[in-house]
Short mmCIF file of C-alpha atoms in Angstrom, two decimals:
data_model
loop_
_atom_site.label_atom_id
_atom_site.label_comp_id
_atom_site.label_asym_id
_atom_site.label_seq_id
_atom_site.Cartn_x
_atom_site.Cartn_y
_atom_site.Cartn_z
CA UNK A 1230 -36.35 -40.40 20.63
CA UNK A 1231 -34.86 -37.37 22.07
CA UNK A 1232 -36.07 -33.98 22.00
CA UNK A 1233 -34.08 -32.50 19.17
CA UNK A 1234 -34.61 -35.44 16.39
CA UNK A 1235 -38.61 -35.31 17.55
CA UNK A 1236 -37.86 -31.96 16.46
CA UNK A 1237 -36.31 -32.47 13.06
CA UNK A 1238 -38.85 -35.21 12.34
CA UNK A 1239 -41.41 -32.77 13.19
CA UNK A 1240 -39.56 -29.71 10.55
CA UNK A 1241 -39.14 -31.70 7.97
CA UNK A 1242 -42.55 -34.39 8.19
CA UNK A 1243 -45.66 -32.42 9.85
CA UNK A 1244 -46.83 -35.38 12.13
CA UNK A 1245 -45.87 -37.09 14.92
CA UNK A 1246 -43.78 -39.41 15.36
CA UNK A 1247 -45.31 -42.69 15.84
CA UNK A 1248 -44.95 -44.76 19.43
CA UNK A 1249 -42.57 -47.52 18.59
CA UNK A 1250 -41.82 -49.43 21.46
CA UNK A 1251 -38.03 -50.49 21.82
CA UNK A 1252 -37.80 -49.65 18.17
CA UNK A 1253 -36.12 -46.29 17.02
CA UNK A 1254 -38.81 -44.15 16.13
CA UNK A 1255 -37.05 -42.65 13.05
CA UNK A 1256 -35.05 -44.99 11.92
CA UNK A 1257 -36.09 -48.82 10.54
CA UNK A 1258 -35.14 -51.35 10.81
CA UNK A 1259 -33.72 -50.38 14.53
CA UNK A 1260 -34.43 -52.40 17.45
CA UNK A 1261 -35.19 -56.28 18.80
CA UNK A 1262 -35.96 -59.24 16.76
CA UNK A 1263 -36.84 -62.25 18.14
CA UNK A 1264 -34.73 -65.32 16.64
CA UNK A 1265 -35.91 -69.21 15.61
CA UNK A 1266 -34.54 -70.07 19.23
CA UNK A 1267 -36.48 -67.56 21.16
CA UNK A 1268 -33.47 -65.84 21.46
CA UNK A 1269 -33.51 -61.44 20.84
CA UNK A 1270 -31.06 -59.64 18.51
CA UNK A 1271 -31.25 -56.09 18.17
CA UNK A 1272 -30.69 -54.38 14.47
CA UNK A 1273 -29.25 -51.19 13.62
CA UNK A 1274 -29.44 -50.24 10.25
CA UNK A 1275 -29.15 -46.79 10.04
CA UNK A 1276 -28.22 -46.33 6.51
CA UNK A 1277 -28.81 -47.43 2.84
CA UNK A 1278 -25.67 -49.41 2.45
CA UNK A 1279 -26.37 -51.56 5.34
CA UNK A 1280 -30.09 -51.92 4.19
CA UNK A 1281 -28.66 -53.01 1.06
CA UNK A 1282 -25.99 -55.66 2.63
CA UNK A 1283 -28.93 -56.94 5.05
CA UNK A 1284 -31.55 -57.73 2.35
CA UNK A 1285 -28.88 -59.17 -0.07
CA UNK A 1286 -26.29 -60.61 2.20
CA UNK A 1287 -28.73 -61.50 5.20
CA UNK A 1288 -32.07 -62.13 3.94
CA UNK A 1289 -31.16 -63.37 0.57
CA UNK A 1290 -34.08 -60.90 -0.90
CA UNK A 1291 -32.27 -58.43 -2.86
CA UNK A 1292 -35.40 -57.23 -4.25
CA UNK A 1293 -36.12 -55.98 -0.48
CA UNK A 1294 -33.69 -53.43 -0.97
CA UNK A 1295 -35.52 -51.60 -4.20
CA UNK A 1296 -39.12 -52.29 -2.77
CA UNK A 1297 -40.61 -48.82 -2.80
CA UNK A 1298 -42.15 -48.93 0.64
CA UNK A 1299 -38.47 -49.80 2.01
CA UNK A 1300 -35.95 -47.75 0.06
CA UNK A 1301 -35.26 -45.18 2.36
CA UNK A 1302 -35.11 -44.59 6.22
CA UNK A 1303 -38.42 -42.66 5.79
CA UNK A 1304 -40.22 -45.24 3.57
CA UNK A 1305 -39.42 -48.03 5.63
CA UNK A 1306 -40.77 -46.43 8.81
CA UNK A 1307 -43.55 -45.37 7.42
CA UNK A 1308 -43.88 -49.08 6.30
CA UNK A 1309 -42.52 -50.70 9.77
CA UNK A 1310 -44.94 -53.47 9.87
CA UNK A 1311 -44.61 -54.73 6.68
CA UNK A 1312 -41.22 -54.28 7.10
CA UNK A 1313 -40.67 -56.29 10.30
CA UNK A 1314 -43.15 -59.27 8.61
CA UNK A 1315 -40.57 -59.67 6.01
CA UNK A 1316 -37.34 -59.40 8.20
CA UNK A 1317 -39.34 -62.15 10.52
CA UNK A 1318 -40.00 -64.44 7.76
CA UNK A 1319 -36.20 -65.09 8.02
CA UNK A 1320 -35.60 -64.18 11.51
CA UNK A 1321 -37.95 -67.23 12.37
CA UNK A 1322 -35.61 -69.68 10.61
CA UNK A 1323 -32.20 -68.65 12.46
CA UNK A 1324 -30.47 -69.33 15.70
CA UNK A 1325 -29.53 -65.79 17.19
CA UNK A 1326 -25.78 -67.12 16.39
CA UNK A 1327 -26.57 -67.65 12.81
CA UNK A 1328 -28.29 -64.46 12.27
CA UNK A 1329 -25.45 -62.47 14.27
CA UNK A 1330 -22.80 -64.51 12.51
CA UNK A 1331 -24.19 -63.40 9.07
CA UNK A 1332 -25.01 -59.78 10.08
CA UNK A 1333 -21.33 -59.33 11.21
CA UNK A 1334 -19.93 -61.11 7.95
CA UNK A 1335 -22.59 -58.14 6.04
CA UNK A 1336 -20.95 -55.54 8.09
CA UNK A 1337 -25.00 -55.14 9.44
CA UNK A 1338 -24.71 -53.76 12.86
CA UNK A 1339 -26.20 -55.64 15.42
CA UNK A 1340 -26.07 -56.89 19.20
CA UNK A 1341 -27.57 -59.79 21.09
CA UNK A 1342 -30.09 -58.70 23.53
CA UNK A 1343 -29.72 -59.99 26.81
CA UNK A 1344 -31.16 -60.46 30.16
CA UNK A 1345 -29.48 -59.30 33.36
CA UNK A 1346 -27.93 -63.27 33.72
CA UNK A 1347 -27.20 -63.11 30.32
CA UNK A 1348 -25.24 -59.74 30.75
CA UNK A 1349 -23.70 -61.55 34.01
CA UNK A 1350 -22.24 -63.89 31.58
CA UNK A 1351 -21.01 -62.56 28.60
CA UNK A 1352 -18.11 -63.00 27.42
CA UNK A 1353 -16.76 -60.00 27.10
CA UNK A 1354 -16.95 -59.07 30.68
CA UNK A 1355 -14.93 -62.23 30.98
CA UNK A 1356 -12.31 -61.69 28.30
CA UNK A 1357 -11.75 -58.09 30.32
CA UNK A 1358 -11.35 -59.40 33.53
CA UNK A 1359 -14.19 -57.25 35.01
CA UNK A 1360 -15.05 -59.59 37.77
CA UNK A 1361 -13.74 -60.01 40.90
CA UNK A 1362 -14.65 -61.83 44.10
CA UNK A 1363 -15.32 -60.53 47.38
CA UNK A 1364 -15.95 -61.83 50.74
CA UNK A 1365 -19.16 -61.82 52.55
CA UNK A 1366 -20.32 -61.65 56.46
CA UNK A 1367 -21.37 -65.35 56.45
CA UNK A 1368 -18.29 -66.60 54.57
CA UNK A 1369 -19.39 -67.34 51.26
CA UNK A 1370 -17.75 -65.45 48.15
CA UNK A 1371 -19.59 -62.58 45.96
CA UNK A 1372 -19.07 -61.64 42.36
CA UNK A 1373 -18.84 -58.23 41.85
CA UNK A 1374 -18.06 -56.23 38.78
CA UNK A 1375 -15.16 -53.69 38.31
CA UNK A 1376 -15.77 -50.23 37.40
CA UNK A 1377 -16.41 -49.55 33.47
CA UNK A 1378 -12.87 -47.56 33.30
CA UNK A 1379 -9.57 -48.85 34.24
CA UNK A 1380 -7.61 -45.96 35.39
CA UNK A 1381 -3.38 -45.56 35.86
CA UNK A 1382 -3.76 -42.65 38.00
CA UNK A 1383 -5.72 -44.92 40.77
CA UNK A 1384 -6.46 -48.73 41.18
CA UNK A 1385 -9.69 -50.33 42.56
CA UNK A 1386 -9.88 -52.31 45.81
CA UNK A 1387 -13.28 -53.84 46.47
CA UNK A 1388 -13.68 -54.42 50.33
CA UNK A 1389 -15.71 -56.99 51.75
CA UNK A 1390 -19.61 -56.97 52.22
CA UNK A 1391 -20.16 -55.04 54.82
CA UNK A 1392 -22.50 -56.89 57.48
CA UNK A 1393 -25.94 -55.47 58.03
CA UNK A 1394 -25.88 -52.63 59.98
CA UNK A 1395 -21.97 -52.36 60.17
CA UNK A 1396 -22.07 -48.22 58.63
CA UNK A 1397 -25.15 -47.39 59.57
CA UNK A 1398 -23.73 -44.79 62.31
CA UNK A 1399 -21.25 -43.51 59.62
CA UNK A 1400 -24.13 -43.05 57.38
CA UNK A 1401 -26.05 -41.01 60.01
CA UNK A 1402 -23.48 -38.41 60.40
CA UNK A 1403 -22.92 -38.18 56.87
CA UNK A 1404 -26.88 -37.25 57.12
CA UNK A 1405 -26.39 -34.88 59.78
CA UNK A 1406 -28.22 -37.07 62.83
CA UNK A 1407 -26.07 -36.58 65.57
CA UNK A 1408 -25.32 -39.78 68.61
CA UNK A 1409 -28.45 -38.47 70.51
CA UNK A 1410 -30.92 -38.74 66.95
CA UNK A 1411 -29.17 -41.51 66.33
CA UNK A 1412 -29.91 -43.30 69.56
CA UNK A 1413 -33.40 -42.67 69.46
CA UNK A 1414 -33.51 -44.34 65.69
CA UNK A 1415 -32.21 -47.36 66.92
CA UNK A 1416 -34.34 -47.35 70.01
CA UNK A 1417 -37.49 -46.95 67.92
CA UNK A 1418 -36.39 -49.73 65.35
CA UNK A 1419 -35.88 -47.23 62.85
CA UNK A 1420 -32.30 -48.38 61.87
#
């Protein structure tokens, strides 16, 4: 939570606000959910409309939605673990496809956590054209991603790998050793 909505929390609800984790500490349901499959998809309801379109659309509980402890953002994190023991009563019975499938059809916002491979490998990335490959000192081929912008003033050219060593001089100067400091790094196995 950032300084200015601890803040506000603070104003307008004298206590602090509670640790929660990779949750959103004012706002709930926000965060990761594990799936039947083991797999992680992370909620953002931020509103009562999409409350409403996740416990009648998602979880088929419409009754969810007019619980007192859940009716608004404050009630429902004041009541976060009840809360998440009723969204993971369904959660446990759904693929992370199924539950991101119906959570887009409810207009719930929502994301599938990844890992770093999984990131490697999503689609998107792919559907972008954000990798490219580059050549390496020992031959083989590298994947390496583009830059997040795509510019028209300027184009990106990745160079090869450089090999171990190859701008460590260059780097040197740009630290302000000059040839003789340098030297005497590579003489004491420094560099």
């Amino acid at each position: 939570m950032d300084a200015a909505a601890s803040a506000l929390r603070h104003w307008h609800r004298p206590r602090s606000a509670p640790v929660s984790g990779a949750h959103h500490a004012s706002i709930a349901p926000y965060g990761p959910f594990r799936c039947g499959n083991g797999a992680t998809v992370h909620l953002a309801v931020q509103n009562e409309p999409q409350w409403t379109r996740l416990c009648e659309q998602v979880l088929r509980r419409p009754e969810l939605a007019v619980d007192p402890r859940f009716t608004t953002v404050a009630s429902r994190v004041d009541h976060r673990d009840e809360l998440h023991s009723e969204l993971q009563r369904t959660f446990d019975g759904l693929t992370a496809e199924e539950l991101l499938l119906a959570l887009d059809t409810a207009d719930v916002p929502a994301a599938r956590t990844r890992d770093v491979l999984g990131l490697a490998d999503h689609p998107q990335l792919a559907a972008r054209d954000r990798w490219r490959e580059v050549p390496t000192p020992g031959g083989a081929q590298a994947r390496m991603l583009r830059p997040p912008v795509d510019a028209t003033h300027w184009s990106w050219s990745p160079t090869p790998v450089p090999r171990l060593g190859q701008h460590t001089g260059e780097v040197l100067r740009w630290l302000g050793y000059d040839d003789q400091s340098a030297r005497e790094l590579h003489e004491k196995g420094v560099v």
